[in-house]
PDB file of C-alpha atoms in Angstrom:
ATOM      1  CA  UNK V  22       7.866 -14.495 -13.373  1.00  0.00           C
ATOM      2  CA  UNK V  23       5.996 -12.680 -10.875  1.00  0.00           C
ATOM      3  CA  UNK V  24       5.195  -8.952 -10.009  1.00  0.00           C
ATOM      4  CA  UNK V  25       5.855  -7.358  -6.378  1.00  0.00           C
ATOM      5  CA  UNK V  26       4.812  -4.352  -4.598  1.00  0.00           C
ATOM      6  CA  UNK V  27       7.716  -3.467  -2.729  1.00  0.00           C
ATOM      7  CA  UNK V  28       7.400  -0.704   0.738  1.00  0.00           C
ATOM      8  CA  UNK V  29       9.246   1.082   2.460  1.00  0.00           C
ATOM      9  CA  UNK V  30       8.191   0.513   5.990  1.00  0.00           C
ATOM     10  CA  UNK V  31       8.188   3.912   8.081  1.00  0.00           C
ATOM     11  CA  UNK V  32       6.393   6.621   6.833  1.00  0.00           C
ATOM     12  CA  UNK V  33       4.836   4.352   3.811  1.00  0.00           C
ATOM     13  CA  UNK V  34       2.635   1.226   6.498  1.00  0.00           C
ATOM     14  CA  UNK V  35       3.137   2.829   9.776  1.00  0.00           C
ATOM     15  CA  UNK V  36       3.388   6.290  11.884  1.00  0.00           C
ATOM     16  CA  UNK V  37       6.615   7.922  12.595  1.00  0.00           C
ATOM     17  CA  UNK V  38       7.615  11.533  13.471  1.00  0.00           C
ATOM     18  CA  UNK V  39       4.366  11.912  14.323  1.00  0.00           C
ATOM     19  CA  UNK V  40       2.614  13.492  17.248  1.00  0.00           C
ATOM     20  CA  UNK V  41       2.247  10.489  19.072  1.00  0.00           C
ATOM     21  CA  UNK V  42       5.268   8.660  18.060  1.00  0.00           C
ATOM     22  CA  UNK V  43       8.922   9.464  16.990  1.00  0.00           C
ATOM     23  CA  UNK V  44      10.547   6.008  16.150  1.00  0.00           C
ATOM     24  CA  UNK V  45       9.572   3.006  16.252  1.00  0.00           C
ATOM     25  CA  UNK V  46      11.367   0.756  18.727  1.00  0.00           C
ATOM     26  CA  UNK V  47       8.861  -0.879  20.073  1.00  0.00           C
ATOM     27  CA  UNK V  48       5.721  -2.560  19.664  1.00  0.00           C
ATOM     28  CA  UNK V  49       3.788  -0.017  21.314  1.00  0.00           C
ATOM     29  CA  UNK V  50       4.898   2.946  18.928  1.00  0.00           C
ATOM     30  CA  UNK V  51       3.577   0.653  15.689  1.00  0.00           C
ATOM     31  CA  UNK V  52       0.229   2.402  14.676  1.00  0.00           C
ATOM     32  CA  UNK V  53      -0.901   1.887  11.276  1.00  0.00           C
ATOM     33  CA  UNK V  54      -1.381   4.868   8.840  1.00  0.00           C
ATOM     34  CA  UNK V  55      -4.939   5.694   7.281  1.00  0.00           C
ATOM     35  CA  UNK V  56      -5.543   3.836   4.125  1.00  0.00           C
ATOM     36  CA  UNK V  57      -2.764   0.847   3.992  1.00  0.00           C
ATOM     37  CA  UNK V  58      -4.195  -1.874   4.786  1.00  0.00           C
ATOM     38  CA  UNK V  59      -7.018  -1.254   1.964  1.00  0.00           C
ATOM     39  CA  UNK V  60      -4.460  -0.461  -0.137  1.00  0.00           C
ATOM     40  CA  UNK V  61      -2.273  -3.964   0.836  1.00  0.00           C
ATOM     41  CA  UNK V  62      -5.250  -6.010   0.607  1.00  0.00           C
ATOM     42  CA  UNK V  63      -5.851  -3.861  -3.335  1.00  0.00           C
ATOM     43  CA  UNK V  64      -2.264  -5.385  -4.613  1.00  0.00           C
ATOM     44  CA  UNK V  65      -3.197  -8.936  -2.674  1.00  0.00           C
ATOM     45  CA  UNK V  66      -6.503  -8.944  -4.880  1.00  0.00           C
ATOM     46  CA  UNK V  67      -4.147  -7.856  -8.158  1.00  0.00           C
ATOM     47  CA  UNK V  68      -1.727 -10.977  -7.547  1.00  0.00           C
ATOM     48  CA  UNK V  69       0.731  -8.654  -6.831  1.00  0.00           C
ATOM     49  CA  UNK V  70       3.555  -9.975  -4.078  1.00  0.00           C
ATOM     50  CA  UNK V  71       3.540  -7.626  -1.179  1.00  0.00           C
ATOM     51  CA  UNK V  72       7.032  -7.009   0.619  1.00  0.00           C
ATOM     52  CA  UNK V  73       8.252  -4.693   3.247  1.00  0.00           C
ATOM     53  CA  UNK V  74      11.738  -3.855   2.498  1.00  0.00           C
ATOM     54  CA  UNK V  75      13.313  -1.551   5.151  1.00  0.00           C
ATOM     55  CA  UNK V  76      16.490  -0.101   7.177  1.00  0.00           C
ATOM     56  CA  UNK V  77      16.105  -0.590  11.069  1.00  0.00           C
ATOM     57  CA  UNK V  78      19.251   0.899  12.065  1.00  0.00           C
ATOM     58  CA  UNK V  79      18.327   1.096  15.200  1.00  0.00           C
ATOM     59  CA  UNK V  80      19.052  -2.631  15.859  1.00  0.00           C
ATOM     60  CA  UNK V  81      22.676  -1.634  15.233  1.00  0.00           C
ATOM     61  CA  UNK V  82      22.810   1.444  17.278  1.00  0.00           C
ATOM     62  CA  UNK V  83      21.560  -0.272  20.317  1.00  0.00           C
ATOM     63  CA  UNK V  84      17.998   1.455  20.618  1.00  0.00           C
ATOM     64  CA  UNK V  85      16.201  -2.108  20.129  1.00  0.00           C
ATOM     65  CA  UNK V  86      17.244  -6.228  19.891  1.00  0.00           C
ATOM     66  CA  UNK V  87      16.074  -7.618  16.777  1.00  0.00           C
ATOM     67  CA  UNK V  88      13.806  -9.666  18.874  1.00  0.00           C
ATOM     68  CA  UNK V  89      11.907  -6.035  19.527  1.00  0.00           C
ATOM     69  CA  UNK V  90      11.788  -5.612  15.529  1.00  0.00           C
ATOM     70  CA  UNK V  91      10.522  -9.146  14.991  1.00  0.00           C
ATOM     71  CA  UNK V  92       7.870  -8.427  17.774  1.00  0.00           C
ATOM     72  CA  UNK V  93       7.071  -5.254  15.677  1.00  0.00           C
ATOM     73  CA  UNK V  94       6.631  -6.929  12.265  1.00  0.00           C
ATOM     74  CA  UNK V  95       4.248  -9.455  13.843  1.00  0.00           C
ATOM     75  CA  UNK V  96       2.611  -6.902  15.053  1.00  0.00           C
ATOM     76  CA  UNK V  97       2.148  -5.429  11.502  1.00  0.00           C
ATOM     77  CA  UNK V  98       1.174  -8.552  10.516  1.00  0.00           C
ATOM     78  CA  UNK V  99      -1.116  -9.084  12.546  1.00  0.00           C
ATOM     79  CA  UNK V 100      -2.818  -5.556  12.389  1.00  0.00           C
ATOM     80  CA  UNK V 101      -3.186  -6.427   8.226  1.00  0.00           C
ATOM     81  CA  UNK V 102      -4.421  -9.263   8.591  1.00  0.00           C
ATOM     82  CA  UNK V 103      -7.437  -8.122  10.809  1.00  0.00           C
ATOM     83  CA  UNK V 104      -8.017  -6.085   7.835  1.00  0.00           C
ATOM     84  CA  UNK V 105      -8.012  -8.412   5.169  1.00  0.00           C
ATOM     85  CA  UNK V 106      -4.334  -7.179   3.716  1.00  0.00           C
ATOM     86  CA  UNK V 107      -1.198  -9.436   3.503  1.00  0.00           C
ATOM     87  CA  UNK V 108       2.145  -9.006   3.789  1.00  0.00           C
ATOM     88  CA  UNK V 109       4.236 -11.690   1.886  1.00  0.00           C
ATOM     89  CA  UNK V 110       8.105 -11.092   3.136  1.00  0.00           C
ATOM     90  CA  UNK V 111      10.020  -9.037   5.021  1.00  0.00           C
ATOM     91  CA  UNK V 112      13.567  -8.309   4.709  1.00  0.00           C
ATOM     92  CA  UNK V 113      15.555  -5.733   7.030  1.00  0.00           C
ATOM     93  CA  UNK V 114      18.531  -4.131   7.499  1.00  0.00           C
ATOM     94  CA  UNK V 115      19.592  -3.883  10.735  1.00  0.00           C
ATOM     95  CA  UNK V 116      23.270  -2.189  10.585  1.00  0.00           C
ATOM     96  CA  UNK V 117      24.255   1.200  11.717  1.00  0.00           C
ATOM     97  CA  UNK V 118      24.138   3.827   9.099  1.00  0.00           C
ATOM     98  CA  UNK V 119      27.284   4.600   8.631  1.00  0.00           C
ATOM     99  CA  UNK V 120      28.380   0.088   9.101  1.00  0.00           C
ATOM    100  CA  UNK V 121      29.098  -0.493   4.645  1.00  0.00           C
ATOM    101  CA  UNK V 122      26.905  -3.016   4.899  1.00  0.00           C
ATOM    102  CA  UNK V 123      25.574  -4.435   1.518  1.00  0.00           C
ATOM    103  CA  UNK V 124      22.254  -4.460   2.574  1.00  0.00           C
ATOM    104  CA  UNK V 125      21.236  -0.784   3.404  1.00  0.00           C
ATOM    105  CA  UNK V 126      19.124   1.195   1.124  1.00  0.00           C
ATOM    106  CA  UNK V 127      20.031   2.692  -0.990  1.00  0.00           C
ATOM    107  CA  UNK V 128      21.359  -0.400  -1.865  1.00  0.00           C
ATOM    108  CA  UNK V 129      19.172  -2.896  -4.017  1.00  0.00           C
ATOM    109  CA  UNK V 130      20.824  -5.955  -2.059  1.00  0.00           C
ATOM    110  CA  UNK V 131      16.872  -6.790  -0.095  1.00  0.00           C
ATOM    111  CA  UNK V 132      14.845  -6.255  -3.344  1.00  0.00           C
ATOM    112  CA  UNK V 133      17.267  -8.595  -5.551  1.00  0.00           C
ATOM    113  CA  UNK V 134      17.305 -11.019  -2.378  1.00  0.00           C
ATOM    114  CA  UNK V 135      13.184 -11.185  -2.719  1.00  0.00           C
ATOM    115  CA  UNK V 136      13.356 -11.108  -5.936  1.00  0.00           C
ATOM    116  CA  UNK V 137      15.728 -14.194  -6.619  1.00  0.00           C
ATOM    117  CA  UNK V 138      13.649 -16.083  -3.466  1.00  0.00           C
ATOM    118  CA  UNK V 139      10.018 -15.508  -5.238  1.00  0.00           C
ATOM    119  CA  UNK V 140      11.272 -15.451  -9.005  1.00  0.00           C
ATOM    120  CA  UNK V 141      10.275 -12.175  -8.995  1.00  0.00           C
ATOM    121  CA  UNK V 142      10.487  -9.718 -12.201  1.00  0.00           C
ATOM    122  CA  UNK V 143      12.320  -6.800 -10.609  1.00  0.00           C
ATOM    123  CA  UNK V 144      11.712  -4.468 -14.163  1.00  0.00           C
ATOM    124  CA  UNK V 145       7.755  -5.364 -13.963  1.00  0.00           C
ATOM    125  CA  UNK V 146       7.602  -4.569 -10.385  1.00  0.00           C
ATOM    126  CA  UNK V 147       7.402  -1.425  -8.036  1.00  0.00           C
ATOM    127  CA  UNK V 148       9.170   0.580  -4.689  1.00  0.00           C
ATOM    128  CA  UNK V 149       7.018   2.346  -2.868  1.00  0.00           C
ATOM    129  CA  UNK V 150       9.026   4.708  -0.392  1.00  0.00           C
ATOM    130  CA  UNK V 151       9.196   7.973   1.268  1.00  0.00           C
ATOM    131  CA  UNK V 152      12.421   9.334   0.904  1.00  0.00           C
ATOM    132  CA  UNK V 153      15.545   9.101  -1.371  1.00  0.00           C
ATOM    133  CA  UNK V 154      17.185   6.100  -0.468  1.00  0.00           C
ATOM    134  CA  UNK V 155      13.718   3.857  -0.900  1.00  0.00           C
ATOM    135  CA  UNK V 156      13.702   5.525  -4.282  1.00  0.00           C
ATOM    136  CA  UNK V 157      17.428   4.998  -5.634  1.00  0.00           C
ATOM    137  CA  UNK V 158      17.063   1.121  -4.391  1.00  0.00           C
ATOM    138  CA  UNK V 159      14.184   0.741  -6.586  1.00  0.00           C
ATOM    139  CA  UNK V 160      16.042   2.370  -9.414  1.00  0.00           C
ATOM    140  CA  UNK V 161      19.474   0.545  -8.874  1.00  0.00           C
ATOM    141  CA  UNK V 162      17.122  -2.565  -8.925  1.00  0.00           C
ATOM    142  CA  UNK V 163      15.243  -1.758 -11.721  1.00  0.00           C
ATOM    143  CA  UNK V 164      12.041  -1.479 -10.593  1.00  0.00           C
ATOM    144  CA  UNK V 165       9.493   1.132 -11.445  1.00  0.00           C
ATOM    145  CA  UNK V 166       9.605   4.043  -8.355  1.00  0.00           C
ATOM    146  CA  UNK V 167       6.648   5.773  -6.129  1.00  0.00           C
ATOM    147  CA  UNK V 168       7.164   8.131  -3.404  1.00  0.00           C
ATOM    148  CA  UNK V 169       4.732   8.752  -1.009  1.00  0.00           C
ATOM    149  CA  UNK V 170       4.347  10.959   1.751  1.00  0.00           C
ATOM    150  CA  UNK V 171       7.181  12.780   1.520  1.00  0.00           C
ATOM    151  CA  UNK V 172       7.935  16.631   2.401  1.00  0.00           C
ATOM    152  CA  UNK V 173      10.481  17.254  -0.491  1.00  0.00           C
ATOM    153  CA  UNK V 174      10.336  19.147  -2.772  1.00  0.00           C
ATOM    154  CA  UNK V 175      12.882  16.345  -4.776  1.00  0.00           C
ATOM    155  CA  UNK V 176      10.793  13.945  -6.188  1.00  0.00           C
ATOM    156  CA  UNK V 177      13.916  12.103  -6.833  1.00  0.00           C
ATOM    157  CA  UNK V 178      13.191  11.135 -10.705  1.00  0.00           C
ATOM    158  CA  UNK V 179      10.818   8.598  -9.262  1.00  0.00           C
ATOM    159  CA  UNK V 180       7.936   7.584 -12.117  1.00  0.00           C
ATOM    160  CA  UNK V 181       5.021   8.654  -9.607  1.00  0.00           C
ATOM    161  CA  UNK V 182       4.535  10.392  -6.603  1.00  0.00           C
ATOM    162  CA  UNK V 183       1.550  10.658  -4.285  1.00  0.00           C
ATOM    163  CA  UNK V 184       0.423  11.889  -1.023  1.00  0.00           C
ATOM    164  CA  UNK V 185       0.223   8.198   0.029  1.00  0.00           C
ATOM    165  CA  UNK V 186      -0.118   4.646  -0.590  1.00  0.00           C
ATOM    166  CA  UNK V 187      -3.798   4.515  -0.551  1.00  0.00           C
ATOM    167  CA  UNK V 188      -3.661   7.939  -2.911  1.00  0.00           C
ATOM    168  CA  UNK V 189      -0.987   5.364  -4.911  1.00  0.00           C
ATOM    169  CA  UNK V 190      -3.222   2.513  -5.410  1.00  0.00           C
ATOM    170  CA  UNK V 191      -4.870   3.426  -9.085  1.00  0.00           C
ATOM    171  CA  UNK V 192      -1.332   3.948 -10.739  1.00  0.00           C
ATOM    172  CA  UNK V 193       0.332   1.116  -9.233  1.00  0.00           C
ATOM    173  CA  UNK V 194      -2.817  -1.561  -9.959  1.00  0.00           C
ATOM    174  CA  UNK V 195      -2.589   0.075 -13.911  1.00  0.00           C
ATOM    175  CA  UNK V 196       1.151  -1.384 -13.912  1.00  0.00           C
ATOM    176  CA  UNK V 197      -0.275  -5.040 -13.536  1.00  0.00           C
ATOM    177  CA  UNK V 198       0.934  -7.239 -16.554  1.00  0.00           C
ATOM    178  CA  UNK V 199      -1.033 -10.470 -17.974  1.00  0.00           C
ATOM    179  CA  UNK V 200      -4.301  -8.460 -18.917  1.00  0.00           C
ATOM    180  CA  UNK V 201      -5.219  -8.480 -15.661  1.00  0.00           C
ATOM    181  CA  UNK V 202      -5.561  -4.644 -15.232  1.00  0.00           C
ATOM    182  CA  UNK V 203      -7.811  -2.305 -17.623  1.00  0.00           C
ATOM    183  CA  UNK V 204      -7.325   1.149 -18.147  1.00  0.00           C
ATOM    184  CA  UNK V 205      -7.451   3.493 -15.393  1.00  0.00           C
ATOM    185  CA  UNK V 206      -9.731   5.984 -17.485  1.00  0.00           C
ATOM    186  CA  UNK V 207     -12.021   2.832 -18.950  1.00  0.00           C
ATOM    187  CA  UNK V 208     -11.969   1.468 -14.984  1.00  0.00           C
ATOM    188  CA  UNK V 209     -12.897   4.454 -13.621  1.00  0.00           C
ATOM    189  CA  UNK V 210     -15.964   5.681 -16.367  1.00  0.00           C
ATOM    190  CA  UNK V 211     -17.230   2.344 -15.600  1.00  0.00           C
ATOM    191  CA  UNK V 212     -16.935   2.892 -11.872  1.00  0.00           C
ATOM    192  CA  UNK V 213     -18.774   6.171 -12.020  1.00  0.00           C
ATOM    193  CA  UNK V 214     -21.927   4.638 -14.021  1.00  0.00           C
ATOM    194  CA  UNK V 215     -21.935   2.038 -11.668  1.00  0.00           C
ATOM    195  CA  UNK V 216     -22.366   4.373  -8.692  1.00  0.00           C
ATOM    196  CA  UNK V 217     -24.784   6.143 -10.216  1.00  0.00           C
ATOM    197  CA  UNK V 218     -26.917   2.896 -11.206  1.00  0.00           C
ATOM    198  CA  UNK V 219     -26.546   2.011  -7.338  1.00  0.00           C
ATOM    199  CA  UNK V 220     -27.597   5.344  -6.120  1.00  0.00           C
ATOM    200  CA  UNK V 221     -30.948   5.299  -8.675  1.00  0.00           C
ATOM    201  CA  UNK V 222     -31.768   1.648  -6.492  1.00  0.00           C
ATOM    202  CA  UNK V 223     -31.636   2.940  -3.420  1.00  0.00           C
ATOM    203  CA  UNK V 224     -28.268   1.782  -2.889  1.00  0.00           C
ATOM    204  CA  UNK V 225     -25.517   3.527  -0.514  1.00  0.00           C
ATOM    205  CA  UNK V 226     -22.075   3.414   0.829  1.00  0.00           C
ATOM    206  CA  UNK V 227     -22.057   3.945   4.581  1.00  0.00           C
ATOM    207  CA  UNK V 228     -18.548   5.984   4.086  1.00  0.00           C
ATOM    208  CA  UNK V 229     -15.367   7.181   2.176  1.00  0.00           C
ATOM    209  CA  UNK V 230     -12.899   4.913   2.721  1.00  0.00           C
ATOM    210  CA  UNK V 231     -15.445   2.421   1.426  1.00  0.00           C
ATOM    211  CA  UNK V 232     -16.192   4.342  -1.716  1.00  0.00           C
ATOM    212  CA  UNK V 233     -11.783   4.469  -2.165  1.00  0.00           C
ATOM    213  CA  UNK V 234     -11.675   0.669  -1.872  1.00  0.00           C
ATOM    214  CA  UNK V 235     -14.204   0.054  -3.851  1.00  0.00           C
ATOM    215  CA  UNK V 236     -12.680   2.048  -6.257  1.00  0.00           C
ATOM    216  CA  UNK V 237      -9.684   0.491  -6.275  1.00  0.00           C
ATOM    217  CA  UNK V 238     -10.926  -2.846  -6.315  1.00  0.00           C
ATOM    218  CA  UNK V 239     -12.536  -1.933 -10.069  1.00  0.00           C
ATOM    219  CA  UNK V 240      -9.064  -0.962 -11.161  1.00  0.00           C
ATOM    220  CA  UNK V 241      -8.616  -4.711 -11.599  1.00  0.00           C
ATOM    221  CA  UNK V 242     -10.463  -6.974 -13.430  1.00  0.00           C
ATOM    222  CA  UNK V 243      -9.374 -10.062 -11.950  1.00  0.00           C
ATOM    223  CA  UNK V 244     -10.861  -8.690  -8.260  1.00  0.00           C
ATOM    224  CA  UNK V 245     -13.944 -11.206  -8.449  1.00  0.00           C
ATOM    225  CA  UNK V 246     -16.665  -8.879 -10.453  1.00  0.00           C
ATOM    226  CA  UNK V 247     -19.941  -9.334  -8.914  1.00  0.00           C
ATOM    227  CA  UNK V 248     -18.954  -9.748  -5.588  1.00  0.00           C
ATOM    228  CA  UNK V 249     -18.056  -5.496  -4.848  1.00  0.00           C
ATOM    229  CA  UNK V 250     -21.997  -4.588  -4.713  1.00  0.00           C
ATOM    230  CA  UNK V 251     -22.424  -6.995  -1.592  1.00  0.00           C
ATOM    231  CA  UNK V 252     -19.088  -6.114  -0.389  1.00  0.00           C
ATOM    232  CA  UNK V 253     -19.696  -2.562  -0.699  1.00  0.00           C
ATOM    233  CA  UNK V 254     -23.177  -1.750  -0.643  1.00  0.00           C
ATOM    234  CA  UNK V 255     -26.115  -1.769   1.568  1.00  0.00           C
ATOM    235  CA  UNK V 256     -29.606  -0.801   1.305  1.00  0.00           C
ATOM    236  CA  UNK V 257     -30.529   2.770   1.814  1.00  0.00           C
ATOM    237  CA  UNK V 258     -33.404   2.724   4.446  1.00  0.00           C
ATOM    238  CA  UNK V 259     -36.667   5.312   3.072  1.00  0.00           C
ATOM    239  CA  UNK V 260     -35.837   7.848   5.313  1.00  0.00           C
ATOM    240  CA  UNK V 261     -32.125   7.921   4.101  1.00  0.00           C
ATOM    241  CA  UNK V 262     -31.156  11.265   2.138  1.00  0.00           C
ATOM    242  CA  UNK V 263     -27.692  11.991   2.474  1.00  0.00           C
ATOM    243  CA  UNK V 264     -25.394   9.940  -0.435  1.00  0.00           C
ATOM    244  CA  UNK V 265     -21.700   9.930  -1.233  1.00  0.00           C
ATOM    245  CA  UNK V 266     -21.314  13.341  -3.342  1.00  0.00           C
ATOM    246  CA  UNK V 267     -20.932  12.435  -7.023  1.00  0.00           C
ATOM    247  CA  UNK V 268     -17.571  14.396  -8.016  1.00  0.00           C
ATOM    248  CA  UNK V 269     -15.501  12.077  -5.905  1.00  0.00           C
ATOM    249  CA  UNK V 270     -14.804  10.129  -8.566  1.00  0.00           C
TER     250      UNK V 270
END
């Protein structure tokens, strides 16, 4: 059977309540939030599934036609795959609130539906959500549970919580089964040498976010070794002096 990253989809992939968007009802107010996609493309690399599991109530209430949503999820699709991430399935709710449908989190009825469509093992697999009902689907499914950018102080008994998914990417690529995955301590001793080897060449890393992925794409050992110095890595020209600080990992 096969392991899946389940997410949430507002507040986990994409902006909302933010200062430039509220909801998301249309394609315009999709903008993607700072680290997913190099997160997404992380659990692709891992042979993890990726799904987007998520309550769009708003179909229900009349805000948006589910021709909108479906607009908005190719958008998201889209905007991944420029990036290199994938998404694998997406199942939605699109009831009112307060409808009793069986397929509202915090209802497991979308991860069990995945999970019986991709022979998926729901106890070997992860939910990835923001707020309590993501959580308590994951549990009444049996997954293991992350919450990410949440403002509770209710962590909801979930096994992990982070800032965000990118911050989420080291604990959830330690759950992958089949050997694939080493230890995040052994992963992340090597990592450091590594840099420093690089930085002794001449070597540097033009930015951050490139020194997180890279990172991240140690965490596993199936994430084609040998290729992450081209990927990551370019020559520091002579006159180069500023390097990525060494404490960041």
């Amino acid at each position: 059977m096969k392991q899946a990253v389940f997410l949430d989809r507002d507040g986990v992939i994409n902006e909302v309540m933010s200062e430039r968007v509220e909801f998301v009802n249309n394609v315009n107010d999709f903008y993607l939030l700072e680290g997913v996609a190099s997160a997404i493309r992380s659990f692709n690399r891992a042979g993890f599934l990726v799904f987007v599991v998520t309550n769009q109530g708003g179909v229900g209430l009349g805000y948006m036609k589910e021709k909108q949503l479906e607009d908005i999820h190719k958008k998201m699709e889209v905007d991944l795959k420029a990036q290199g991430a994938r998404i694998d399935d997406i199942a939605y709710c699109p009831h009112k609130p307060d409808e009793g449908c069986p397929c509202r989190k915090p209802k497991a009825y979308l991860l069990k539906k995945l999970a019986e469509k991709y022979d998926v093992d729901l106890s070997a697999s992860i939910m990835v959500g923001d707020r309590e009902p993501d959580i308590l689907a994951g549990q009444k499914a049996g997954c293991q549970t992350v919450l990410v950018n949440s403002d509770s102080d209710d962590k909801f008994q979930a096994n992990a919580h982070f800032t965000d998914l990118r911050a989420a990417v080291p604990w959830i690529l330690t759950q992958k089964s089949e050997g694939k995955c080493q230890s995040s301590q052994t992963v992340l001793d090597n990592f450091r040498k590594q840099l420093e080897e690089r930085f002794k060449k001449g070597y540097v890393i033009d930015s951050m976010s490139k020194v997180e992925e890279a990172a991240n794409y140690w965490f596993c050992a199936g994430a084609e070794y040998g290729a992450w110095e081209e990927r990551f890595f370019s020559k520091r020209p002579k006159n180069f002096t500023n390097v990525v600080p060494r404490n960041r990992y």
